Short mmCIF file of C-alpha atoms (C1' of nucleotides) in Angstrom, two decimals:
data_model
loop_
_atom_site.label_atom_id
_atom_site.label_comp_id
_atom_site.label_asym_id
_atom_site.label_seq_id
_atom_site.Cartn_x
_atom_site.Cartn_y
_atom_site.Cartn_z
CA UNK A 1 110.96 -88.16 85.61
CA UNK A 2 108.40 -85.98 83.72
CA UNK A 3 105.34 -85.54 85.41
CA UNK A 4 103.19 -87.21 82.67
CA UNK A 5 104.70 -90.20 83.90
CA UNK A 6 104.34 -90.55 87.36
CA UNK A 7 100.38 -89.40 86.71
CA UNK A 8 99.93 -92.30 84.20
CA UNK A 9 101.85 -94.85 86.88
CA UNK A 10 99.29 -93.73 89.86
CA UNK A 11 96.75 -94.37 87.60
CA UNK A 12 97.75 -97.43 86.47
CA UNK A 13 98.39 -98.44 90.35
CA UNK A 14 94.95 -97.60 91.30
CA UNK A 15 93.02 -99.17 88.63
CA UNK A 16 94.47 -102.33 89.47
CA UNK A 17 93.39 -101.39 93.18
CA UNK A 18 90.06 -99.88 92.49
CA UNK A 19 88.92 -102.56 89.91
CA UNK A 20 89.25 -105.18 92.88
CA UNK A 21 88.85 -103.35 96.10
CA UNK A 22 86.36 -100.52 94.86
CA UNK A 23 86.40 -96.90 96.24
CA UNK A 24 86.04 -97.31 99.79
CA UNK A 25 87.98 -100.81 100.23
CA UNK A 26 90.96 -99.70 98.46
CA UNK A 27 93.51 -98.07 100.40
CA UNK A 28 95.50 -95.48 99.52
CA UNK A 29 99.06 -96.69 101.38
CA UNK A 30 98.14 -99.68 98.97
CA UNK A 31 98.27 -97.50 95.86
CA UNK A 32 101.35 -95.77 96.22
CA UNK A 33 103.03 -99.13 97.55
CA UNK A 34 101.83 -100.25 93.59
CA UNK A 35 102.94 -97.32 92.18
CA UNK A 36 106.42 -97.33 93.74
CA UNK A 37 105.54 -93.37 95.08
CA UNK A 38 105.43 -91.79 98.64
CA UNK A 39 101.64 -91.69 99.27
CA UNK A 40 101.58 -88.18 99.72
CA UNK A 41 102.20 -87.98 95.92
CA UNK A 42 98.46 -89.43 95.33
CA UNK A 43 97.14 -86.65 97.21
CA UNK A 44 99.62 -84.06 95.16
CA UNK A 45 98.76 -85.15 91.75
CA UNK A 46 95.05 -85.83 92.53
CA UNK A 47 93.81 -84.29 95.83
CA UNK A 48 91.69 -86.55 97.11
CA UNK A 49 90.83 -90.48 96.89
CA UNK A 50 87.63 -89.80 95.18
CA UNK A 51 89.06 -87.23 92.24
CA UNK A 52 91.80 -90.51 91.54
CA UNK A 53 88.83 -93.02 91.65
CA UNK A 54 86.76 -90.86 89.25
CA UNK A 55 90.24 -89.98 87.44
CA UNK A 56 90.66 -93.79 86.73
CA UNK A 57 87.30 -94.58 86.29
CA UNK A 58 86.91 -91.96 83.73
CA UNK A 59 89.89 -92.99 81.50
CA UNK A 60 88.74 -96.96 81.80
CA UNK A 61 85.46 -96.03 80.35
CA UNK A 62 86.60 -93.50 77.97
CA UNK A 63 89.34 -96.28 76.49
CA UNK A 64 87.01 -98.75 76.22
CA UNK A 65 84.03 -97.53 74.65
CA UNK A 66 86.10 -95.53 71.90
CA UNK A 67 87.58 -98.87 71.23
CA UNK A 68 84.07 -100.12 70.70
CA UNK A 69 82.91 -97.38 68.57
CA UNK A 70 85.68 -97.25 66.43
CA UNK A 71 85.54 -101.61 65.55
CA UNK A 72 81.54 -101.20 64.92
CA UNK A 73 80.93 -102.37 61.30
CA UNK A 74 80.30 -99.94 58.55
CA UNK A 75 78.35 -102.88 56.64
CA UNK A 76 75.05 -101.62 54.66
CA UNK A 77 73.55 -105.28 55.07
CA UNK A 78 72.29 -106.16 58.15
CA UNK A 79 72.86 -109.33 58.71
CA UNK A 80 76.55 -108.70 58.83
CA UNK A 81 76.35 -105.09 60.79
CA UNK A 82 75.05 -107.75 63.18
CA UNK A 83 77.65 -110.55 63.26
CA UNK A 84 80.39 -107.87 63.16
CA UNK A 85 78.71 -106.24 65.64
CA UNK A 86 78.40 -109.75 68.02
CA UNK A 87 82.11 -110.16 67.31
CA UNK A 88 83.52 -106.92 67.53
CA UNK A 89 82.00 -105.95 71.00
CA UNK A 90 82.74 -109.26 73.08
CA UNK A 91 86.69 -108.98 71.32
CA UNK A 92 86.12 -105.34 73.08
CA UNK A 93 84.88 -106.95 76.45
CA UNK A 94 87.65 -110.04 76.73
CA UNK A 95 90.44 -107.61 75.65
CA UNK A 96 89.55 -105.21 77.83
CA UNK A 97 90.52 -107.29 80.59
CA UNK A 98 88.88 -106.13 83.80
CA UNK A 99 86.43 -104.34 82.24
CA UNK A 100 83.43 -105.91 83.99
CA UNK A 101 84.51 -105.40 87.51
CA UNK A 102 84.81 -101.55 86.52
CA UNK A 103 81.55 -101.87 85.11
CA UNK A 104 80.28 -103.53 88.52
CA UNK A 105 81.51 -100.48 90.09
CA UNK A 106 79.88 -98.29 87.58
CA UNK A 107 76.56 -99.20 88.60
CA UNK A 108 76.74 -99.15 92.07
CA UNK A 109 77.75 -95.40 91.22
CA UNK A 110 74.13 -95.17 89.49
CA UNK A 111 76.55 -94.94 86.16
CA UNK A 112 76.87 -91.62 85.60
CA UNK A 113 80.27 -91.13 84.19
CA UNK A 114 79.00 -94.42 81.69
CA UNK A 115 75.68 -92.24 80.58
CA UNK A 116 77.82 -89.33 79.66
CA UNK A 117 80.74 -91.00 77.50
CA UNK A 118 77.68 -92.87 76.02
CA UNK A 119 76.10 -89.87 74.95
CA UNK A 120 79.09 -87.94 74.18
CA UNK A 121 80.25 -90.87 71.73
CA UNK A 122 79.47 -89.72 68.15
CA UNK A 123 78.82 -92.28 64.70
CA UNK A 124 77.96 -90.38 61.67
CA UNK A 125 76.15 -87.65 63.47
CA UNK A 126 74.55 -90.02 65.75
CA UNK A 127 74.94 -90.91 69.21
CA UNK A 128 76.04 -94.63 69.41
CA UNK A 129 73.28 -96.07 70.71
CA UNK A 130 70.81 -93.56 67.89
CA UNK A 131 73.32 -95.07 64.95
CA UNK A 132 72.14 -98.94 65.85
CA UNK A 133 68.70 -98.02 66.46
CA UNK A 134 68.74 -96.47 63.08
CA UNK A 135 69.99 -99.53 61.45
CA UNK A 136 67.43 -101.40 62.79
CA UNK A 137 64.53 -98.93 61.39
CA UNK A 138 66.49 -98.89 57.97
CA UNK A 139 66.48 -102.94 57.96
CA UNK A 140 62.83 -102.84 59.55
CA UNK A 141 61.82 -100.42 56.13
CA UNK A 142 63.92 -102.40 53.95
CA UNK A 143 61.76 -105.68 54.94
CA UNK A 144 65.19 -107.01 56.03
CA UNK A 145 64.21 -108.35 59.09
CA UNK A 146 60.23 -108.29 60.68
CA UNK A 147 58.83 -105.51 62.69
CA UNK A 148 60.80 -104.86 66.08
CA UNK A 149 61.13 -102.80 68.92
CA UNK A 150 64.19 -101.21 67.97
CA UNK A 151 64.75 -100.05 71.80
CA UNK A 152 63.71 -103.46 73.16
CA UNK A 153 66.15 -105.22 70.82
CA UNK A 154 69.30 -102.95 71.20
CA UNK A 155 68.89 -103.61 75.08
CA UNK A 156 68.42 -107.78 74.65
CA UNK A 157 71.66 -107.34 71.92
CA UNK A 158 73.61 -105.53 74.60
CA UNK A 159 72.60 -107.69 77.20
CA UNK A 160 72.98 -111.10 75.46
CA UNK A 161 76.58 -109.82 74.61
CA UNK A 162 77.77 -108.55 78.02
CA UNK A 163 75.97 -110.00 80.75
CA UNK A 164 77.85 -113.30 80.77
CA UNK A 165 80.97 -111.67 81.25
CA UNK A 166 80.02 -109.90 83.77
CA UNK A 167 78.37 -112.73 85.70
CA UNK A 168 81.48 -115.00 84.64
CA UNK A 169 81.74 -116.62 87.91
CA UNK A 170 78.55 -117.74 88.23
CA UNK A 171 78.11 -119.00 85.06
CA UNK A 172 81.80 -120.85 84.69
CA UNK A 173 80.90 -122.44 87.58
CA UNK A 174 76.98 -123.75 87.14
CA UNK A 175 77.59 -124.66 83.92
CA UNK A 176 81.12 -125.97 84.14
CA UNK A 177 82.94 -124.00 81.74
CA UNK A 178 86.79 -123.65 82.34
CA UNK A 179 87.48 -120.04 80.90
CA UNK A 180 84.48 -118.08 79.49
CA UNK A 181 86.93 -116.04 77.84
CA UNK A 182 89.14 -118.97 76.01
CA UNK A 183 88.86 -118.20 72.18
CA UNK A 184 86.86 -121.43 70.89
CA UNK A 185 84.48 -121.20 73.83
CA UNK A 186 83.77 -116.86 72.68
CA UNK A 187 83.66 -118.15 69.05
CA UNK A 188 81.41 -120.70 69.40
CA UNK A 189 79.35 -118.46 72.18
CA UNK A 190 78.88 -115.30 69.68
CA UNK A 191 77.86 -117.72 66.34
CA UNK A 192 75.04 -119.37 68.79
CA UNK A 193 73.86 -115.74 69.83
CA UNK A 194 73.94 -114.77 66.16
CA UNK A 195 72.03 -117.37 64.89
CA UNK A 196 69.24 -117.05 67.75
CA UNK A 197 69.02 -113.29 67.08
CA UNK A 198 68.88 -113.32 63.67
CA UNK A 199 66.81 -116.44 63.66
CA UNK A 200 64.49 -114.51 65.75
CA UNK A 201 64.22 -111.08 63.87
CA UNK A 202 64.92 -111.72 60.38
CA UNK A 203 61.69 -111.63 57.82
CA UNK A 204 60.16 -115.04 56.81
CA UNK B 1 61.61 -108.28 123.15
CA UNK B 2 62.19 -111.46 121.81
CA UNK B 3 66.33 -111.91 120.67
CA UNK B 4 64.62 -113.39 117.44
CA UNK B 5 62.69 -110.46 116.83
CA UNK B 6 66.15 -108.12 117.45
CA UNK B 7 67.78 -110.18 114.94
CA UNK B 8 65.04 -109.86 112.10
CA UNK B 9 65.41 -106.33 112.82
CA UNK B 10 69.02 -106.03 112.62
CA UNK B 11 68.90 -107.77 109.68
CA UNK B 12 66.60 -105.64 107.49
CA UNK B 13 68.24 -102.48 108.64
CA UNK B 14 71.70 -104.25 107.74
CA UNK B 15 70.51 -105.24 104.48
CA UNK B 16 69.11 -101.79 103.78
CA UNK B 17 72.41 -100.02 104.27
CA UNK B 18 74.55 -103.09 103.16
CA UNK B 19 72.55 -103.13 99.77
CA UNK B 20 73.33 -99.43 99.60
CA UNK B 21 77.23 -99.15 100.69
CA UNK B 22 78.58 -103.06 100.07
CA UNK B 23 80.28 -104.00 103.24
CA UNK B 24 83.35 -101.26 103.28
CA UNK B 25 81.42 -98.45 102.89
CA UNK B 26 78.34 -99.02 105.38
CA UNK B 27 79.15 -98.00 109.04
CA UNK B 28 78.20 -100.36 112.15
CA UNK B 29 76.82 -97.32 113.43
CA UNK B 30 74.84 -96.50 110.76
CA UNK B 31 73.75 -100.00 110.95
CA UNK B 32 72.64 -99.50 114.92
CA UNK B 33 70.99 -96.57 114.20
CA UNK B 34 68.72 -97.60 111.50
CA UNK B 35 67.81 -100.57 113.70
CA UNK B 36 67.21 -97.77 116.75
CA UNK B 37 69.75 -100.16 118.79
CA UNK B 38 72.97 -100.15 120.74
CA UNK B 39 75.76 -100.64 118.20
CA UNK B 40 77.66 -103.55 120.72
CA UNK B 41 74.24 -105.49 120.19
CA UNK B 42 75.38 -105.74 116.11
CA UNK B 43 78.48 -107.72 117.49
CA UNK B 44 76.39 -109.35 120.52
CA UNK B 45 74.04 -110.66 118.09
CA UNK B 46 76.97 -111.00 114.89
CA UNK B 47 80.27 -111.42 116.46
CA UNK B 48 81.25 -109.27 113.28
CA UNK B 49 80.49 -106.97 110.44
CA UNK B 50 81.76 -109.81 107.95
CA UNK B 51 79.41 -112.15 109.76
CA UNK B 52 76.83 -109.63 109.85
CA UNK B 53 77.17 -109.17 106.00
CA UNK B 54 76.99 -112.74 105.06
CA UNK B 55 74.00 -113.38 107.02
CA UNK B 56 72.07 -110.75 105.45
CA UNK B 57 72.89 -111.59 102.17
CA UNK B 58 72.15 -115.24 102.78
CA UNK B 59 68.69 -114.19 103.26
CA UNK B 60 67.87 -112.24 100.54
CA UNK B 61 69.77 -114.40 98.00
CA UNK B 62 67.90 -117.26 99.29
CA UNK B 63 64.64 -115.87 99.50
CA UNK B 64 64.75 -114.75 95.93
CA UNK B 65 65.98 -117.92 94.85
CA UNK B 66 63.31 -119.95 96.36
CA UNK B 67 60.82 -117.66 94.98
CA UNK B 68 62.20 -117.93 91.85
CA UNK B 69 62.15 -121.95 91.92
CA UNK B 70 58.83 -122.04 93.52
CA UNK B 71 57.15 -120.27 90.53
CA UNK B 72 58.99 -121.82 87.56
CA UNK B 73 56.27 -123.16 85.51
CA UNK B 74 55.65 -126.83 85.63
CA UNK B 75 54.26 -126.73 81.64
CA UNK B 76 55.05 -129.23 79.10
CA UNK B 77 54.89 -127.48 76.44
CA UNK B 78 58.23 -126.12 75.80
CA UNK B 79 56.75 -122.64 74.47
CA UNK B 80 54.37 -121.84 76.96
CA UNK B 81 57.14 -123.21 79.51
CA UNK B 82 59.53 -120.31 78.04
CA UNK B 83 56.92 -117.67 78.11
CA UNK B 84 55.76 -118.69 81.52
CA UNK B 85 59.41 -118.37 82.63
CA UNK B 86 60.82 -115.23 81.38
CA UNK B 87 57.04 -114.00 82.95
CA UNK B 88 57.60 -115.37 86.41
CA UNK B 89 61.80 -114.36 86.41
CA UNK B 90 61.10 -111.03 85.55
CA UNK B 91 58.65 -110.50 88.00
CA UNK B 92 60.28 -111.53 90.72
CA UNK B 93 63.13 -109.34 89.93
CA UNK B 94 60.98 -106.73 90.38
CA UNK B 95 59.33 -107.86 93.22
CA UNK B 96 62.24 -108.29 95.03
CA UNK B 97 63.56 -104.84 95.12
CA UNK B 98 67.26 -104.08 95.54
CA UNK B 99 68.31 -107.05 94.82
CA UNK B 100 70.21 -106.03 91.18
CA UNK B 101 72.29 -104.09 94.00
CA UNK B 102 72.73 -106.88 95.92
CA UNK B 103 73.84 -109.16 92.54
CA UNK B 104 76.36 -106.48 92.05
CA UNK B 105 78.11 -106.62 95.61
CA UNK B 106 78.04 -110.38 95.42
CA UNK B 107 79.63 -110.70 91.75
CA UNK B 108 82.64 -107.95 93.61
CA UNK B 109 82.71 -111.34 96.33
CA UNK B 110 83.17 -113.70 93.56
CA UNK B 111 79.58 -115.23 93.73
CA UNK B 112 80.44 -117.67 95.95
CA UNK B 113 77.26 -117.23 97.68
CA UNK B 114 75.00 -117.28 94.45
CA UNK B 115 76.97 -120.36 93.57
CA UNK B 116 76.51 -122.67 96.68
CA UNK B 117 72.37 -121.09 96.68
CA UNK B 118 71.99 -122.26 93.06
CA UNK B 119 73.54 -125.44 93.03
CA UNK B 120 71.74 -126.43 96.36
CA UNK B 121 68.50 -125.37 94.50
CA UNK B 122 66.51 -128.60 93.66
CA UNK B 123 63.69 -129.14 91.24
CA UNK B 124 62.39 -132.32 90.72
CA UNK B 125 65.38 -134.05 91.67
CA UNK B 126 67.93 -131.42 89.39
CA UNK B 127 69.58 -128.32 90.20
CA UNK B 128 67.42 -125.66 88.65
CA UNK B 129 69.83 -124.94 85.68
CA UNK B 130 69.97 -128.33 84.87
CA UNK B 131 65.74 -128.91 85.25
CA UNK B 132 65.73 -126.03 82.68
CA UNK B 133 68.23 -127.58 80.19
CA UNK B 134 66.76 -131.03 80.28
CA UNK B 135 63.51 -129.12 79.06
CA UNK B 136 65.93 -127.89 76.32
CA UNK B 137 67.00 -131.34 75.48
CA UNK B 138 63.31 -132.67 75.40
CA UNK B 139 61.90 -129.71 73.07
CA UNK B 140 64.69 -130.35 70.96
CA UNK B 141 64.49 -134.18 70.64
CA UNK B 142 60.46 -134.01 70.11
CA UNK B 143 61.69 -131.83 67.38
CA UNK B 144 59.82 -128.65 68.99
CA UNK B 145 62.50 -126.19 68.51
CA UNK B 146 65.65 -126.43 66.77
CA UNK B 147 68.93 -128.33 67.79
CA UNK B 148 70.54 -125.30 69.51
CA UNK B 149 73.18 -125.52 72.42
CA UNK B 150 70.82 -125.62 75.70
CA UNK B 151 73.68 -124.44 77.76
CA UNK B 152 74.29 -121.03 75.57
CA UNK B 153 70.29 -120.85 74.84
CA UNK B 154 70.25 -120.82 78.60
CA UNK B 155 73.17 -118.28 79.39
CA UNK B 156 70.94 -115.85 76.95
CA UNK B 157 67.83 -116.73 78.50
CA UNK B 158 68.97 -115.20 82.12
CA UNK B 159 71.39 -112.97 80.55
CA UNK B 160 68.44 -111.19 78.39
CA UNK B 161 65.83 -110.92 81.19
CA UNK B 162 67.88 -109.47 84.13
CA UNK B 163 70.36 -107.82 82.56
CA UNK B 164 68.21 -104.87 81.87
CA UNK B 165 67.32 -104.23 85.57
CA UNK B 166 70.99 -104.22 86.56
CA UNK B 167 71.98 -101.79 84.19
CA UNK B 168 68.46 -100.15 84.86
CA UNK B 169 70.26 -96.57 85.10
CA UNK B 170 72.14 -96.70 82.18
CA UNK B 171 69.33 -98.02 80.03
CA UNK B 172 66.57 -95.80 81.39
CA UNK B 173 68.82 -92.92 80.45
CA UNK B 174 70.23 -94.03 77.31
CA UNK B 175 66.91 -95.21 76.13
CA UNK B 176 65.02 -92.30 77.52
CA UNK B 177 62.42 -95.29 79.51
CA UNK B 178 61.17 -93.46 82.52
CA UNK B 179 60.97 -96.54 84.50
CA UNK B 180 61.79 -99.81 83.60
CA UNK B 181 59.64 -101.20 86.26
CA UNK B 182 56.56 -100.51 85.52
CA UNK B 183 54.18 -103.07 84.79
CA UNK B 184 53.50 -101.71 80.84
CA UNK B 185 57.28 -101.54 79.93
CA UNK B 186 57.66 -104.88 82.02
CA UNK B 187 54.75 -106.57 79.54
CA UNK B 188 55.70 -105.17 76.23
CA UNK B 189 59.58 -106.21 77.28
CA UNK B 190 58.70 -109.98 78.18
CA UNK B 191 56.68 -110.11 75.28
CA UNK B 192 59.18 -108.97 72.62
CA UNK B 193 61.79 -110.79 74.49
CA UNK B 194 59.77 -114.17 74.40
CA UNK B 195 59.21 -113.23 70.65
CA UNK B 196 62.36 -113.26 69.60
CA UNK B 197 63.77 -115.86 71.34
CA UNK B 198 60.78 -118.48 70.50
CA UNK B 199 61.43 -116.97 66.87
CA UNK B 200 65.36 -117.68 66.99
CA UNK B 201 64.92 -121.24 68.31
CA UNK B 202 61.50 -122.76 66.99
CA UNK B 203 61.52 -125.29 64.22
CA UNK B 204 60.28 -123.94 61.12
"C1'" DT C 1 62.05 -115.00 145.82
"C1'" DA C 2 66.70 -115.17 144.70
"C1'" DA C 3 70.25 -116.66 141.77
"C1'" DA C 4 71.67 -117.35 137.20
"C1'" DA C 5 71.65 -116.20 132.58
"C1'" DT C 6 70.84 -113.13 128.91
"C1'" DT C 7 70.38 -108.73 126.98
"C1'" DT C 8 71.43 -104.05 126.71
"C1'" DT C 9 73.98 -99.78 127.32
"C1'" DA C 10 77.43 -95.94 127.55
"C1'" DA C 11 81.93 -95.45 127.36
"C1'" DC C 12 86.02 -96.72 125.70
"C1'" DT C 13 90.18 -98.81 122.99
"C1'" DG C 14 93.53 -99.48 119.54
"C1'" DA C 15 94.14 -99.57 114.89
"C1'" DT C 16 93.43 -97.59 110.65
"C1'" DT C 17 93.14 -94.09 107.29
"C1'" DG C 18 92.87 -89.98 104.16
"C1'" DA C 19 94.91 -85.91 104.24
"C1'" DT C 20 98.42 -82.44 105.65
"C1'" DT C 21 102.87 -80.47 106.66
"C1'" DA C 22 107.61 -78.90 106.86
"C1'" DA C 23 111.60 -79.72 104.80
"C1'" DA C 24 114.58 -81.60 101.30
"C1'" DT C 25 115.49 -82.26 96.49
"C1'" DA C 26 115.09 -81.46 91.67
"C1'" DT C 27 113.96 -78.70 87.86
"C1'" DC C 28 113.19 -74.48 85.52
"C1'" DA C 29 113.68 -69.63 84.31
"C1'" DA C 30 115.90 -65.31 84.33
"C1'" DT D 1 124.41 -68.66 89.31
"C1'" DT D 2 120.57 -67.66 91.90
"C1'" DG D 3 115.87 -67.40 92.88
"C1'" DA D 4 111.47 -69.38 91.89
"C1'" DT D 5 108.74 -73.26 91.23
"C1'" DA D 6 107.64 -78.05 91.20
"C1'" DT D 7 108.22 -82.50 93.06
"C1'" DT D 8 109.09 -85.69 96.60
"C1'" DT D 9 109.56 -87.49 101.26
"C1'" DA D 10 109.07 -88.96 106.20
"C1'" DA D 11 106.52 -87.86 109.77
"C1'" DT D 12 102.44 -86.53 111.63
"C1'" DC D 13 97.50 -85.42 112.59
"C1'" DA D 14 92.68 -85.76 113.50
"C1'" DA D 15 88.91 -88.26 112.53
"C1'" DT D 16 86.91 -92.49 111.97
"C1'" DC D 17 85.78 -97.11 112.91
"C1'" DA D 18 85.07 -102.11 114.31
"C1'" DG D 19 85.16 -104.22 118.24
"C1'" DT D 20 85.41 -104.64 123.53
"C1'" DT D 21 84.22 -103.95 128.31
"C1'" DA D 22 82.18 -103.32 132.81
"C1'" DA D 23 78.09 -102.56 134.67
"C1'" DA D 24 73.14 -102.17 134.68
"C1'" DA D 25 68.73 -103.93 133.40
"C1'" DT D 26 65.81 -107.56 132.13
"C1'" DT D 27 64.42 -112.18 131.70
"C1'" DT D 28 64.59 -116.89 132.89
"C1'" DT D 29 65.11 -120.71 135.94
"C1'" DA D 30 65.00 -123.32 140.06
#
DNA sequence: TAAAATTTTAACTGATTGATTAAATATCAA
DNA sequence: TTGATATTTAATCAATCAGTTAAAATTTTA
């Protein structure tokens, strides 16, 4: 078996560990028992426990916020940039299953390896986070929507979006909703936070 | 000594280095040490490191939570109830330091401790969520704000103010904020946060 | 004051664990 | 076909770690 292979199957095997166990509760007999290899292999392809965790971590990350960049709208108007954008980047969360708990992880690790694909993801020129903030100042000039903290509202649209999936738990059970990631409950969710941000920004 | 006083002070140093390392990476030792006691005394005292763990996080989830309830405003009017909260949540986020860290370890548990602290949490005869959605319902129905879903209002609401200070790292960097708690960024944040959201929801 | 109970300590135990190793097997290159 | 290289394996190692223990010290009780 090529050696692509068996690299992509340990890394496979450990995400699966890692995303529930973390660094230090996962166990590396527990690894290669998921990835059907001798455990010495882990330590052959990857050297140590921490290179595989950062290994995995790094393509998690990677996959998932190239998938975001790529589905964020091209729309000149506004109004839509921020629907699609709503829509597009909780379809990234939900089908990126297991994306929070990496996330969880993430932060505990003060988020490095999240700072740097962040900054190293490119829009027209633009860092990702520098292309929205410069569609807000374009709407802002345009008298599209009223005068905003372009910072401040990036970070409540970001927030809005992902904390509930990351606090799923909690919130499924206080508020008794079966499956925060069920279709009509997302639909419904992301048309509510539309309407309240857009409600709350656009120009009277 | 008194054996309450060697608890208290097993439990701080235990929540410093639990808050730090989650419960597989910390070391009893480590524990011991920063209480400047015998290591056996951790299982004298805890019987375990599991037990050990759940106690300290009992303590700081339930302090925060009662100082969270204790200071939720008691206003009628819906408005100044909102700004008074988002106020009063945010600063006791900051005020209670670490615990963002300790909301991350606990969502890796499942929440179940957040979950049984919450629902036990009583405010005038509700559960706190619930006291703060009937206030939804009532501004609604005396036609104050808009007829928005109080549930989803709410999950943006908590989502929107603590968010930030979990992802604090990522944000500070990303955003270039040098620190997120200080009291000016903490005072132009709740305001443009209260903005928006009284703007997205208020009856025109 | 002495016995009982509680607390504390240093030393230790057994299990666990990441990492290593020697050897076997498979693949590749000349 | 043979030697070199890469991959794989079972066994092992040394360090770590939560938890335990016997004994000493301290506190409490009668």
């Amino acid at each position: 078996m090529a050696k692509k292979n068996i690299e992509e199957q340990i890394i496979k095997a450990a995400a699966t560990i890692f995303v529930k166990k973390g660094m230090d509760g996962a166990r590396m007999q527990e690894i290669a028992a998921e990835a059907g290899i001798n455990q010495a292999l882990l330590h052959y392809y990857f050297r140590s426990k921490e290179k595989l965790f950062d290994a995995v971590f790094s393509e998690i990350i990677n996959n998932f916020l190239k998938s975001v960049f790529s589905s964020i709208s091209e729309k000149d108007n506004f109004k839509e940039f921020l629907y699609d954008f709503i829509v597009s980047y909780s379809q990234n969360i939900t089908e990126h299953a297991e994306l929070t708990k990496f996330i969880l992880w993430e932060f505990q690790r003060g988020g490095k390896l999240m700072i740097k694909s962040l900054r190293e993801a490119q829009l027209n020129g633009d860092s990702a986070p520098d292309f929205i903030i410069r569609k807000i100042e374009q709407a802002k000039k345009e008298g599209v929507i009223r005068p905003i903290d372009a910072q401040n509202f990036l970070l409540t649209l970001l927030s809005t979006v992902l904390y509930p999936f990351i606090a799923r738990p909690i919130f499924e059970n206080i508020f008794q909703i079966p499956d925060m990631t069920d279709a009509a409950f997302i639909d419904k969710r992301n048309q509510e936070v539309f309407d309240l941000l857009w409600s709350g920004i656009k120009q009277n």
